[in-house]
XYZ file of C-alpha atoms in Angstrom:
767
model
C -19.590 -1.191 5.156
C -19.292 -1.579 8.918
C -20.928 1.051 11.139
C -23.027 2.461 8.309
C -26.784 1.936 8.072
C -28.837 2.355 4.920
C -32.178 3.628 6.178
C -35.153 2.021 4.484
C -33.038 -0.351 2.430
C -33.941 -3.883 3.554
C -33.012 -5.968 0.549
C -29.697 -6.553 -1.181
C -28.441 -3.490 -2.983
C -27.788 -3.376 -6.699
C -24.621 -1.483 -7.544
C -24.694 0.850 -10.521
C -21.599 2.379 -12.197
C -19.073 3.796 -9.696
C -21.285 2.617 -6.845
C -23.046 5.916 -6.291
C -26.656 4.683 -6.401
C -28.449 1.823 -4.726
C -31.794 0.428 -5.856
C -34.068 -0.974 -3.124
C -37.492 -2.509 -3.085
C -38.968 0.241 -0.903
C -37.032 3.393 -1.688
C -33.999 4.809 -3.474
C -31.066 5.610 -1.223
C -28.125 7.537 -2.566
C -24.841 6.057 -1.444
C -22.040 8.604 -1.409
C -18.259 8.336 -1.349
C -18.081 8.740 2.444
C -20.292 5.673 2.823
C -17.490 3.554 1.384
C -15.056 4.683 4.092
C -14.486 2.477 7.121
C -12.653 4.806 9.505
C -11.862 1.861 11.801
C -9.415 0.366 9.286
C -5.990 0.798 10.850
C -7.208 1.282 14.411
C -6.125 -2.282 15.236
C -2.933 -4.176 14.494
C -0.165 -1.611 14.249
C -1.938 0.857 11.925
C -2.114 3.574 14.601
C -5.025 5.463 13.025
C -7.913 7.107 14.873
C -11.670 7.029 14.105
C -12.669 10.542 15.196
C -13.850 13.623 13.325
C -11.636 15.794 11.175
C -11.735 17.551 7.805
C -9.222 17.251 4.967
C -5.953 18.650 6.356
C -7.907 20.074 9.284
C -6.343 21.706 12.317
C -8.693 19.771 14.635
C -8.738 15.987 14.965
C -11.470 15.366 17.553
C -11.322 11.711 18.548
C -11.788 9.347 21.487
C -8.762 8.328 23.541
C -8.695 4.780 24.878
C -5.003 4.600 25.821
C -2.153 7.086 26.174
C 0.876 4.816 26.439
C 2.561 2.060 24.480
C 3.415 1.749 20.815
C -0.174 0.989 19.867
C -1.318 4.097 21.718
C 0.276 6.489 19.226
C -3.073 7.750 17.923
C -4.800 7.630 21.317
C -7.262 4.945 20.164
C -6.826 1.186 19.905
C -9.654 -1.024 18.710
C -9.024 -3.803 21.228
C -9.652 -1.448 24.163
C -12.964 -1.382 26.002
C -12.922 1.948 27.858
C -12.670 5.574 26.797
C -10.721 8.190 28.752
C -12.282 11.130 26.953
C -12.265 13.116 23.742
C -9.290 15.266 22.812
C -8.804 17.660 19.911
C -5.444 16.813 18.347
C -4.212 13.453 17.056
C -1.580 11.960 14.758
C -2.607 9.484 12.071
C -0.497 6.355 11.828
C 2.779 7.547 13.322
C 5.258 5.325 15.148
C 5.806 7.904 17.895
C 3.036 9.444 19.976
C 2.244 13.078 20.726
C -0.755 15.443 20.838
C -3.987 14.310 22.554
C -4.628 17.892 23.695
C -7.595 19.492 25.498
C -9.374 16.382 26.755
C -13.074 16.571 27.633
C -15.076 13.828 29.318
C -18.786 13.988 30.153
C -19.988 12.241 33.302
C -23.367 11.874 34.977
C -24.413 11.671 38.618
C -22.000 12.286 41.461
C -18.516 13.016 40.121
C -16.028 11.013 42.203
C -12.813 11.415 40.267
C -10.654 14.014 38.533
C -8.203 11.412 37.202
C -8.721 9.115 34.224
C -7.903 5.878 36.040
C -6.590 2.847 34.197
C -7.886 0.356 31.674
C -7.501 -2.607 34.038
C -9.846 -0.926 36.533
C -12.022 1.700 34.779
C -13.787 2.403 38.067
C -10.551 3.910 39.403
C -11.177 7.098 37.423
C -13.593 8.973 35.235
C -13.055 6.800 32.139
C -16.049 4.821 30.887
C -16.584 1.439 29.345
C -18.029 1.249 25.836
C -18.957 -1.332 23.222
C -18.170 -1.296 19.512
C -21.798 -2.312 19.005
C -22.739 1.146 20.284
C -20.106 3.007 18.265
C -20.508 4.567 14.808
C -18.233 6.664 12.627
C -17.965 8.080 9.123
C -15.636 10.825 7.871
C -16.367 13.940 9.915
C -18.597 12.256 12.515
C -18.164 9.916 15.491
C -20.713 8.563 17.983
C -20.478 6.299 21.018
C -22.471 5.451 24.132
C -20.504 5.757 27.373
C -22.090 2.871 29.205
C -20.900 3.777 32.706
C -22.708 7.108 32.509
C -25.491 6.299 30.012
C -24.296 9.259 27.942
C -24.362 9.397 24.157
C -21.348 11.320 22.872
C -21.243 12.675 19.321
C -18.358 14.486 17.678
C -17.963 16.442 14.476
C -15.477 19.007 13.232
C -15.011 22.115 11.175
C -11.593 23.171 9.889
C -10.271 24.606 13.176
C -13.092 23.724 15.582
C -14.339 20.598 17.301
C -18.080 20.307 17.958
C -19.399 17.971 20.709
C -22.960 16.896 21.464
C -23.617 15.016 24.706
C -27.004 13.531 25.553
C -27.242 12.935 29.315
C -29.662 10.624 31.143
C -32.623 12.141 32.917
C -32.606 12.534 36.693
C -28.815 12.739 37.109
C -26.386 15.608 37.354
C -24.805 16.470 34.008
C -21.059 17.112 34.310
C -18.116 17.654 32.031
C -14.440 17.332 32.935
C -11.782 19.366 31.141
C -8.434 17.765 31.842
C -5.195 19.315 30.553
C -3.039 16.545 32.018
C -3.514 13.648 29.574
C -1.062 13.677 26.660
C -0.424 10.811 24.284
C 2.762 9.065 25.416
C 2.736 11.057 28.648
C 4.952 13.942 27.551
C 5.705 16.716 30.027
C 3.564 19.838 30.032
C 5.256 22.491 32.202
C 2.336 24.914 31.978
C -1.386 24.449 31.415
C -4.153 26.954 32.011
C -7.946 27.012 32.287
C -9.878 30.265 32.553
C -13.617 30.539 33.205
C -14.628 33.399 30.898
C -18.299 33.357 31.928
C -20.934 30.805 32.885
C -20.946 29.250 29.415
C -17.396 29.865 28.125
C -13.975 28.445 28.989
C -10.568 29.184 27.483
C -7.047 27.944 28.166
C -3.704 26.732 26.908
C -1.336 23.805 27.083
C 2.425 23.893 26.587
C 4.013 20.477 26.073
C 7.646 19.450 25.713
C 7.281 16.149 23.915
C 8.217 14.804 20.520
C 7.559 18.373 19.434
C 9.829 20.094 21.943
C 7.826 23.330 22.168
C 4.191 22.604 21.449
C 1.525 25.238 22.185
C -2.224 24.676 21.957
C -4.783 27.310 22.942
C -8.521 26.704 23.090
C -11.751 28.651 23.378
C -14.904 26.674 24.234
C -18.527 27.816 24.245
C -21.271 25.691 25.813
C -24.954 25.659 24.883
C -25.957 25.602 28.577
C -24.691 27.567 31.571
C -22.668 25.779 34.222
C -21.154 26.065 37.645
C -17.476 25.236 37.929
C -14.752 23.895 40.165
C -11.076 24.296 39.248
C -8.162 22.095 40.248
C -4.405 22.107 40.100
C -3.835 18.373 40.037
C -6.017 17.269 42.956
C -5.832 20.623 44.774
C -8.965 22.770 44.730
C -8.416 26.264 43.278
C -10.689 29.174 44.123
C -11.729 31.675 41.479
C -11.927 31.626 37.700
C -8.339 30.858 36.737
C -5.963 27.971 37.282
C -2.459 28.053 35.837
C -0.513 24.947 36.773
C 1.238 21.880 35.469
C -2.062 19.980 35.485
C -5.015 22.349 35.243
C -8.436 20.736 35.438
C -12.042 21.873 35.560
C -15.297 20.233 36.562
C -18.337 21.832 34.974
C -21.837 21.030 36.207
C -24.716 22.256 34.113
C -27.208 24.234 36.166
C -30.052 21.887 37.220
C -32.956 24.185 36.566
C -31.700 24.992 33.078
C -29.962 21.786 32.165
C -31.503 19.668 29.473
C -30.552 16.218 28.327
C -28.498 17.701 25.490
C -25.386 19.830 25.946
C -23.278 21.092 23.064
C -19.787 22.566 23.102
C -17.810 24.254 20.321
C -14.023 24.238 20.817
C -11.782 26.354 18.623
C -8.042 25.753 18.843
C -4.973 27.750 17.842
C -1.196 27.612 18.183
C -1.135 31.409 18.586
C -3.386 32.451 21.491
C -6.876 32.153 22.946
C -8.085 35.061 20.857
C -7.017 33.164 17.769
C -8.886 30.096 18.980
C -11.968 32.266 19.543
C -11.766 33.769 16.053
C -11.344 30.308 14.547
C -14.383 28.996 16.368
C -16.555 32.005 15.476
C -15.553 31.755 11.810
C -16.138 27.999 11.632
C -19.469 27.574 13.417
C -21.827 30.505 13.915
C -24.711 28.793 15.712
C -25.600 25.575 17.516
C -26.751 23.401 14.622
C -24.721 20.245 15.228
C -26.443 18.297 12.459
C -25.617 21.022 9.948
C -21.926 20.788 10.858
C -22.106 17.018 10.370
C -23.747 17.555 6.978
C -21.142 20.172 6.036
C -18.330 17.787 6.975
C -19.936 15.040 4.916
C -20.202 17.352 1.907
C -16.557 18.410 2.232
C -15.383 14.808 2.464
C -17.563 13.752 -0.456
C -15.970 16.462 -2.556
C -12.491 15.405 -1.427
C -13.094 11.751 -2.274
C -14.872 12.458 -5.564
C -11.554 13.111 -7.275
C -11.418 9.394 -8.126
C -14.226 7.056 -9.240
C -13.712 3.312 -9.210
C -15.876 0.756 -10.993
C -15.842 -2.702 -9.455
C -18.102 -5.482 -8.237
C -15.795 -6.078 -5.258
C -17.369 -4.170 -2.371
C -14.472 -4.949 -0.028
C -11.841 -3.542 -2.357
C -13.950 -0.430 -2.948
C -14.174 0.107 0.798
C -10.424 -0.355 1.233
C -9.790 2.065 -1.637
C -11.935 4.934 -0.365
C -10.707 4.445 3.185
C -7.162 4.657 1.854
C -8.021 7.794 -0.125
C -9.566 9.231 3.062
C -6.388 8.505 5.026
C -4.263 10.299 2.417
C -6.173 13.550 3.019
C -5.845 13.777 6.811
C -2.344 15.225 7.070
C -0.335 17.442 6.646
C -2.564 19.806 8.632
C -3.367 23.500 8.490
C -1.455 25.488 11.118
C -2.609 29.030 10.295
C -5.459 30.791 12.076
C -8.374 32.243 10.156
C -6.817 35.724 10.455
C -3.531 34.528 8.888
C -1.521 34.361 12.115
C 0.701 31.373 12.787
C 3.610 30.254 14.923
C 6.960 30.187 13.142
C 9.783 27.685 13.572
C 11.420 30.333 15.769
C 8.183 30.485 17.819
C 7.394 34.050 16.965
C 3.893 34.965 15.844
C 3.536 36.224 12.280
C 0.471 37.349 10.344
C 0.348 36.732 6.604
C -3.063 36.443 4.982
C -1.469 35.557 1.624
C 0.078 32.374 3.017
C -1.251 29.169 4.583
C 1.049 27.434 7.044
C 0.963 23.642 7.332
C 2.453 21.196 9.794
C 3.024 17.468 10.300
C 5.456 16.452 7.572
C 6.489 12.814 7.906
C 8.715 13.173 4.871
C 10.796 9.998 5.164
C 7.537 8.110 4.740
C 5.415 10.332 2.539
C 7.872 11.354 -0.197
C 7.505 7.862 -1.655
C 3.788 7.722 -2.523
C 1.711 10.342 -0.703
C 3.253 13.422 -2.306
C 3.452 11.765 -5.755
C -0.270 10.998 -5.379
C -0.893 14.671 -4.609
C 0.891 15.634 -7.851
C -1.865 13.672 -9.607
C -5.002 14.538 -7.630
C -4.072 17.643 -5.552
C -1.147 19.452 -7.241
C -2.216 22.843 -5.844
C -2.065 21.720 -2.226
C 1.189 19.843 -2.822
C 2.757 23.072 -4.063
C 1.328 24.841 -1.004
C 3.180 22.289 1.119
C 6.396 23.113 -0.733
C 5.850 26.821 -0.100
C 5.549 25.860 3.576
C 8.880 24.010 3.296
C 10.515 27.164 1.973
C 8.923 29.379 4.617
C 10.187 27.012 7.300
C 13.604 27.112 5.637
C 13.553 30.919 6.005
C 12.477 30.624 9.635
C 14.743 27.797 10.806
C 17.708 27.868 8.442
C 17.075 24.402 7.012
C 14.341 22.505 5.173
C 11.992 20.433 7.348
C 12.865 16.788 7.894
C 10.085 15.552 10.224
C 8.308 18.736 11.302
C 5.584 18.755 13.948
C 3.722 21.749 15.406
C 6.371 24.279 14.273
C 9.102 22.067 15.703
C 11.722 20.032 13.918
C 11.877 16.594 15.506
C 14.852 15.386 13.444
C 13.221 11.968 13.222
C 14.322 9.463 10.545
C 16.972 9.999 7.882
C 17.719 11.719 4.570
C 16.515 15.167 3.564
C 13.392 14.255 1.685
C 11.885 17.683 1.361
C 14.305 17.563 -1.590
C 12.420 14.564 -3.006
C 9.045 16.307 -2.791
C 10.417 19.514 -4.317
C 12.197 17.730 -7.175
C 9.169 15.568 -7.966
C 6.928 18.622 -8.326
C 9.639 20.528 -10.215
C 10.053 17.838 -12.865
C 6.300 17.448 -13.209
C 6.207 21.149 -14.093
C 4.318 22.041 -10.914
C 6.395 25.045 -9.932
C 4.222 27.502 -8.029
C 7.105 28.226 -5.667
C 10.482 29.951 -5.866
C 12.519 27.305 -7.691
C 15.861 29.064 -7.209
C 15.301 29.404 -3.481
C 14.230 25.761 -3.475
C 17.540 24.692 -5.025
C 19.493 26.776 -2.509
C 17.491 25.255 0.341
C 18.154 21.740 -0.987
C 21.892 22.401 -1.152
C 21.851 23.874 2.362
C 20.063 20.853 3.789
C 22.646 18.499 2.277
C 25.639 20.381 3.691
C 26.959 19.838 7.202
C 26.754 23.258 8.843
C 25.241 23.827 12.277
C 25.346 27.622 12.028
C 22.436 29.812 11.028
C 19.800 27.520 12.541
C 17.140 29.034 14.774
C 18.206 29.055 18.442
C 14.748 27.706 19.279
C 15.868 24.344 17.880
C 17.456 22.334 20.717
C 21.030 21.159 20.209
C 19.861 17.535 20.269
C 17.583 18.221 17.307
C 20.223 20.212 15.431
C 22.444 17.144 15.734
C 19.738 15.109 14.001
C 18.943 17.498 11.199
C 22.632 18.344 10.690
C 24.175 14.971 11.560
C 27.866 14.205 11.317
C 26.884 11.664 8.686
C 26.532 14.567 6.248
C 30.102 15.620 6.904
C 31.437 12.103 6.487
C 29.571 11.331 3.269
C 30.644 14.603 1.668
C 34.287 14.154 2.699
C 34.771 10.352 2.499
C 32.126 9.352 -0.002
C 30.427 7.105 2.551
C 29.222 7.096 6.146
C 31.578 5.058 8.375
C 29.743 2.423 10.387
C 32.184 2.557 13.312
C 31.471 6.266 13.775
C 27.750 6.443 12.958
C 24.720 4.212 13.325
C 22.369 3.493 10.430
C 25.271 4.218 8.075
C 24.136 2.266 5.012
C 20.530 3.455 5.073
C 21.630 7.040 5.489
C 24.308 6.841 2.849
C 22.162 5.451 0.060
C 19.295 7.857 0.813
C 21.750 10.764 0.816
C 22.914 9.593 -2.627
C 19.334 9.605 -3.925
C 18.692 13.081 -2.526
C 21.983 14.375 -3.931
C 21.209 12.927 -7.355
C 17.927 14.860 -7.331
C 19.759 18.069 -6.441
C 22.074 17.460 -9.404
C 19.112 17.087 -11.751
C 17.484 20.292 -10.523
C 20.765 22.191 -10.740
C 21.276 20.976 -14.299
C 17.765 22.136 -15.241
C 18.419 25.547 -13.658
C 21.823 25.940 -15.383
C 23.778 25.683 -12.126
C 26.648 23.651 -13.573
C 28.982 23.722 -10.571
C 26.256 22.432 -8.292
C 25.209 19.861 -10.858
C 28.758 18.519 -11.203
C 29.307 18.285 -7.441
C 26.017 16.538 -6.758
C 26.251 14.207 -9.731
C 29.418 12.853 -8.124
C 27.758 12.596 -4.708
C 24.815 10.823 -6.301
C 27.193 7.969 -7.178
C 28.299 7.402 -3.577
C 25.800 4.581 -3.101
C 28.240 2.335 -4.992
C 30.623 2.552 -2.033
C 28.286 0.306 -0.017
C 27.998 -2.572 -2.508
C 29.790 -5.573 -1.049
C 31.382 -7.441 -3.999
C 31.115 -10.737 -2.126
C 27.402 -10.724 -1.229
C 26.262 -8.080 -3.765
C 24.285 -6.472 -0.939
C 24.599 -3.065 0.697
C 27.011 -3.487 3.605
C 28.517 -1.124 6.147
C 32.100 0.121 5.928
C 34.360 1.306 8.710
C 36.398 4.488 8.833
C 39.439 2.655 7.408
C 37.387 1.351 4.487
C 37.050 -2.217 5.744
C 33.710 -4.026 5.619
C 31.687 -4.456 8.804
C 32.181 -7.970 10.151
C 30.366 -10.209 10.906
C 27.651 -9.579 8.318
C 24.178 -11.074 8.649
C 21.881 -9.711 5.893
C 18.771 -10.668 7.893
C 19.797 -8.860 11.060
C 17.759 -5.864 12.176
C 18.840 -4.268 15.437
C 19.294 -0.883 17.047
C 22.671 0.631 16.296
C 23.058 -1.412 13.124
C 23.874 -0.096 9.663
C 20.183 -0.028 8.736
C 17.052 1.860 9.724
C 14.055 -0.277 10.678
C 15.208 -3.139 8.509
C 18.134 -5.157 7.282
C 20.408 -5.506 4.256
C 17.784 -7.388 2.267
C 15.271 -4.576 2.510
C 17.802 -1.790 1.976
C 19.984 -3.122 -0.840
C 17.450 -2.117 -3.514
C 16.989 1.574 -2.751
C 18.659 2.968 -5.862
C 15.503 3.994 -7.750
C 17.388 6.757 -9.571
C 19.826 4.319 -11.239
C 18.419 0.826 -11.647
C 20.736 0.001 -14.595
C 23.689 0.916 -12.379
C 22.354 -1.279 -9.576
C 21.900 -4.179 -12.001
C 25.505 -3.791 -13.096
C 26.814 -3.619 -9.535
C 24.896 -6.792 -8.662
C 26.571 -8.722 -11.436
C 24.273 -8.191 -14.400
C 20.708 -9.046 -15.303
C 20.723 -12.767 -14.469
C 22.417 -12.301 -11.102
C 20.116 -9.379 -10.322
C 16.981 -11.411 -11.083
C 18.251 -14.376 -9.082
C 18.908 -12.212 -6.038
C 15.555 -10.467 -6.377
C 13.784 -13.832 -6.704
C 15.540 -15.132 -3.606
C 14.488 -12.091 -1.606
C 10.802 -12.778 -2.259
C 11.045 -16.545 -1.787
C 13.324 -16.966 1.225
C 12.222 -17.304 4.836
C 10.734 -14.198 6.447
C 12.659 -14.832 9.641
C 14.549 -11.831 11.009
C 17.560 -12.015 13.279
C 18.931 -9.472 15.716
C 16.918 -7.174 17.964
C 13.197 -7.947 17.871
C 12.397 -4.476 19.207
C 14.104 -2.835 16.256
C 12.092 -4.986 13.880
C 8.643 -3.839 15.038
C 8.174 -1.963 11.770
C 9.419 -4.865 9.659
C 6.002 -6.364 8.939
C 3.859 -7.421 6.004
C 6.458 -9.949 4.923
C 6.814 -11.713 1.579
C 10.135 -13.435 1.977
C 12.395 -10.619 3.149
C 10.228 -7.982 1.459
C 8.545 -5.937 4.214
C 5.514 -4.036 2.987
C 4.745 -2.712 6.463
C 7.764 -0.411 6.230
C 8.536 2.135 3.552
C 12.018 1.194 2.232
C 10.511 -1.841 0.494
C 7.664 -0.061 -1.269
C 9.291 0.299 -4.695
C 10.992 -3.098 -4.845
C 8.293 -5.137 -6.687
C 8.689 -2.825 -9.669
C 12.356 -3.692 -10.160
C 11.224 -6.631 -12.298
C 9.957 -4.108 -14.844
C 13.594 -3.281 -15.589
C 14.716 -6.853 -16.345
C 12.078 -8.162 -18.780
C 10.009 -9.826 -16.071
C 7.155 -7.357 -15.604
C 4.794 -10.272 -15.013
C 6.482 -10.855 -11.656
C 5.781 -7.234 -10.728
C 2.127 -7.810 -11.595
C 1.888 -10.941 -9.460
C 3.590 -9.305 -6.466
C 1.495 -6.150 -6.623
C -1.647 -8.278 -6.826
C -0.544 -10.284 -3.805
C 0.199 -7.173 -1.739
C -3.057 -5.465 -2.657
C -5.161 -8.534 -1.941
C -3.454 -9.999 1.135
C -1.866 -7.092 3.028
C -4.820 -4.666 2.993
C -8.187 -5.582 4.553
C -11.465 -3.925 5.508
C -11.131 -4.511 9.245
C -9.314 -2.745 12.100
C -6.153 -4.775 11.428
C -6.358 -3.831 7.767
C -2.962 -2.158 7.306
C 0.216 -4.234 7.481
C 2.250 -1.568 9.300
C 1.963 1.954 10.661
C -0.219 4.062 8.378
C 2.533 6.721 8.526
C 0.518 9.851 7.771
C -0.996 8.473 4.575
C 1.964 6.668 2.989
C 0.660 3.116 3.371
C -2.715 4.177 2.002
C -1.240 6.224 -0.847
C 0.663 3.105 -1.953
C -2.649 1.279 -2.153
C -4.421 4.087 -4.028
C -1.734 4.370 -6.705
C -1.091 0.660 -7.117
C -4.733 -0.340 -7.213
C -5.125 2.040 -10.153
C -2.397 0.107 -11.959
C 0.733 2.230 -11.620
C 3.274 3.557 -9.120
C 5.651 6.491 -8.759
C 8.763 4.343 -8.594
C 11.299 7.163 -8.241
C 9.930 10.527 -7.092
C 11.858 13.129 -9.049
C 11.677 11.141 -12.282
C 8.263 12.012 -13.785
C 7.463 8.472 -14.858
C 5.025 5.863 -13.520
C 5.732 2.137 -13.550
C 2.928 -0.160 -14.654
C 1.707 -2.828 -12.287
C -1.605 -4.647 -12.009
C -4.857 -2.594 -12.093
C -7.220 -3.888 -9.434
C -10.446 -2.284 -10.667
C -12.374 -2.658 -13.907
C -12.273 1.079 -14.442
C -10.889 4.094 -12.626
C -11.518 7.729 -13.508
C -9.239 10.393 -12.053
C -10.539 13.950 -12.311
C -7.653 16.235 -13.240
C -7.460 19.998 -13.246
C -8.981 21.784 -16.230
C -11.909 19.356 -16.534
C -9.635 16.635 -17.909
C -9.827 13.014 -16.885
C -7.343 10.172 -16.746
C -9.100 6.834 -17.179
C -7.671 3.382 -16.504
C -9.629 0.479 -17.991
C -8.910 -3.169 -17.273
C -10.617 -5.436 -19.786
C -11.251 -9.080 -18.917
C -10.342 -8.221 -15.331
C -10.882 -10.611 -12.414
C -9.081 -11.959 -9.363
C -7.723 -14.799 -11.482
C -6.810 -12.582 -14.423
C -4.041 -10.682 -12.704
C -1.544 -10.626 -15.563
C -1.286 -7.831 -18.116
C -1.539 -9.064 -21.712
C -1.249 -5.665 -23.400
C -1.467 -1.953 -22.616
C -2.636 0.881 -24.828
C -2.441 4.615 -24.269
C -5.196 6.423 -26.173
C -5.384 3.434 -28.488
C -1.655 3.085 -29.144
C 0.320 0.165 -27.681
C 2.915 0.913 -25.011
C 6.313 -0.595 -25.766
C 7.585 -0.474 -22.174
C 6.000 -0.940 -18.732
C 5.870 2.755 -17.876
C 4.406 6.063 -18.963
C 5.145 9.710 -18.285
C 3.459 12.150 -15.961
C 2.967 14.410 -18.957
C 0.822 11.724 -20.581
C -1.242 11.362 -17.414
C -1.632 15.115 -16.897
C -2.802 15.624 -20.473
C -5.727 13.278 -19.870
C -6.642 10.165 -21.777
C -7.284 6.448 -21.485
C -4.842 3.775 -20.335
C -6.333 0.444 -21.382
C -5.168 -2.913 -20.057
C -6.058 -6.332 -21.413
C -5.842 -8.826 -18.551
C -5.395 -12.596 -18.553
C -4.876 -15.617 -16.325
C -1.376 -16.488 -17.591
C 1.627 -14.148 -17.680
C 2.601 -12.633 -21.031
C 6.347 -13.042 -20.669
C 7.076 -11.431 -24.029
C 5.321 -8.182 -23.141
C 7.681 -5.211 -22.703
C 10.727 -7.333 -23.451
C 13.747 -5.126 -24.138
C 16.828 -7.255 -23.473
């Protein structure tokens, strides 16, 4: 693996089962799960991940910032860059919009000439420093780099709510550290920032930003291992005293010469509540100054997190991709409660509840598809904790979260997919939440009603979370394209969500609700164009949108981040109905074949097609609406085509290099797809507790379930060439169809595949 050294191991390693032990000529070196993670995967291309230190679902994401602007600056770090601005404590993993990048610290040596970061084209115009990837290392929970302009070695690690820095300064030069509250990823406004010098080794402060999250508060409390002198600034204006409260508060700390040593450490607790909360978090997380112990603790925590799945394979690259993907799935959502149980509500009041853990960062339009279904397999307890957070936020805001960030609803994307996550857990019998309240919340989120929503939610956001599209689809049966943008994408996702509500209502004996939502769940049929058999927009008068170019992707169109080819297949809840609407099995297969074989050229607005990447024909793996499509062949007696497509995606659209993800990582969704599919199955329709069978990538996978049970997938006669399934057995009994239930998985057992070079076209044949 890149950036990982095996001390004392000079000869080729011999891999033993599950890759946990290496045998060397000179010594035995244990190789752990974290050693298979390459945290730089996704930091190039358009993956938008970051390489810094965090813990599973941690409040702190301490990572280097190399750029703050542009689409590929969403995480603050881009692999192609050659200078570092500093190290900030909050970051988003794989999003398509930027925010966070709070509480930036940058060590400098010698005479400090600047209090601005400067620019990448001319690093000497500010305090940023050049660096080389050859002098950069990272594993889960630890990051290290040499800042070449200052000859400073910077090391970062993290506890749950605290970032821990270690800076090694050169001898004979002044040792400085800049705290800059101005930088924010994507340059969002911050009306108020504050830095307070508590004493000669402690600093606290806050930052209030009005960005993607409209009211974002971060407080910090930082303790240094060495005393310092200080200078405070408001922008470039010198401020006397120990407090600066301004739009751009900054501090220059210089460690006292007679006491300064080469090494300076700083512990930074953060909180969304207040500085006292940040202090308590820091004190609870890290009691002393043992940086190496915190690194070791982080390693142990990540090893435990990743140990939930063992893979057996001779393919070192695929193992590295797998464990990096599993690592990415555990970064967010993030804890948003302080150690004393206090947290900031959606109404921006402060509440204390030690019986409840608050979470934030729910990219639900992305993550309902694979990330949350993966959690129902490997982390059902935390997935149910997320749902309890949904319901708490429903109490606080009046509506379920859609794309929630830092106790703010952003209203980003479409649908109301908290419903999808709730229904999926409900039908997998994971119900450690109030199911009746959950149904009520689902109904509320599907009903156009702008009353009863917290006044802290801006009107512009209310209009996104309660869009007029809801009113139209409930009254007309479709969303009119001449009144609303993205009408087709919204309409068919609404139908999926409504179908799920109907199923839950039926299970909870709420017949009236079930009847209403069963009807609404059929509304997707109103978009099927009988001429093209594709999903096409309709106007208020019922006419079809003209002209119609199925390859067109542009802003203001009938589709979200895609075109008619990518969106015409999103009816996972009723594939037989979709087959019928498309003209029957033969016509359905022909259209599906053409989608994967036609030109990948897109027409329309290139800017709107940024997310339409990872192309196989018009299939776009880099964006979520396509993720289930390869499995449609399982429904028409051509499962072998599913196997070939899944193999192609796994082996050509994921790599062990910075440009290793074919689109935005999207808070774990792209990686969760890989984790599930590489094990040989996929959650095709969240809310239906069934997994579709694909192509297992590894010789053997063991998933550790709750209650000391295991779910094992074995692939006999497996190889890169042998990508086709010849037969499948569950606990020794043949499967008659290309799917199995969650109940089977949760009970533990062995799913055994026999693989071969040629497709078995008679396998699973039902027609």
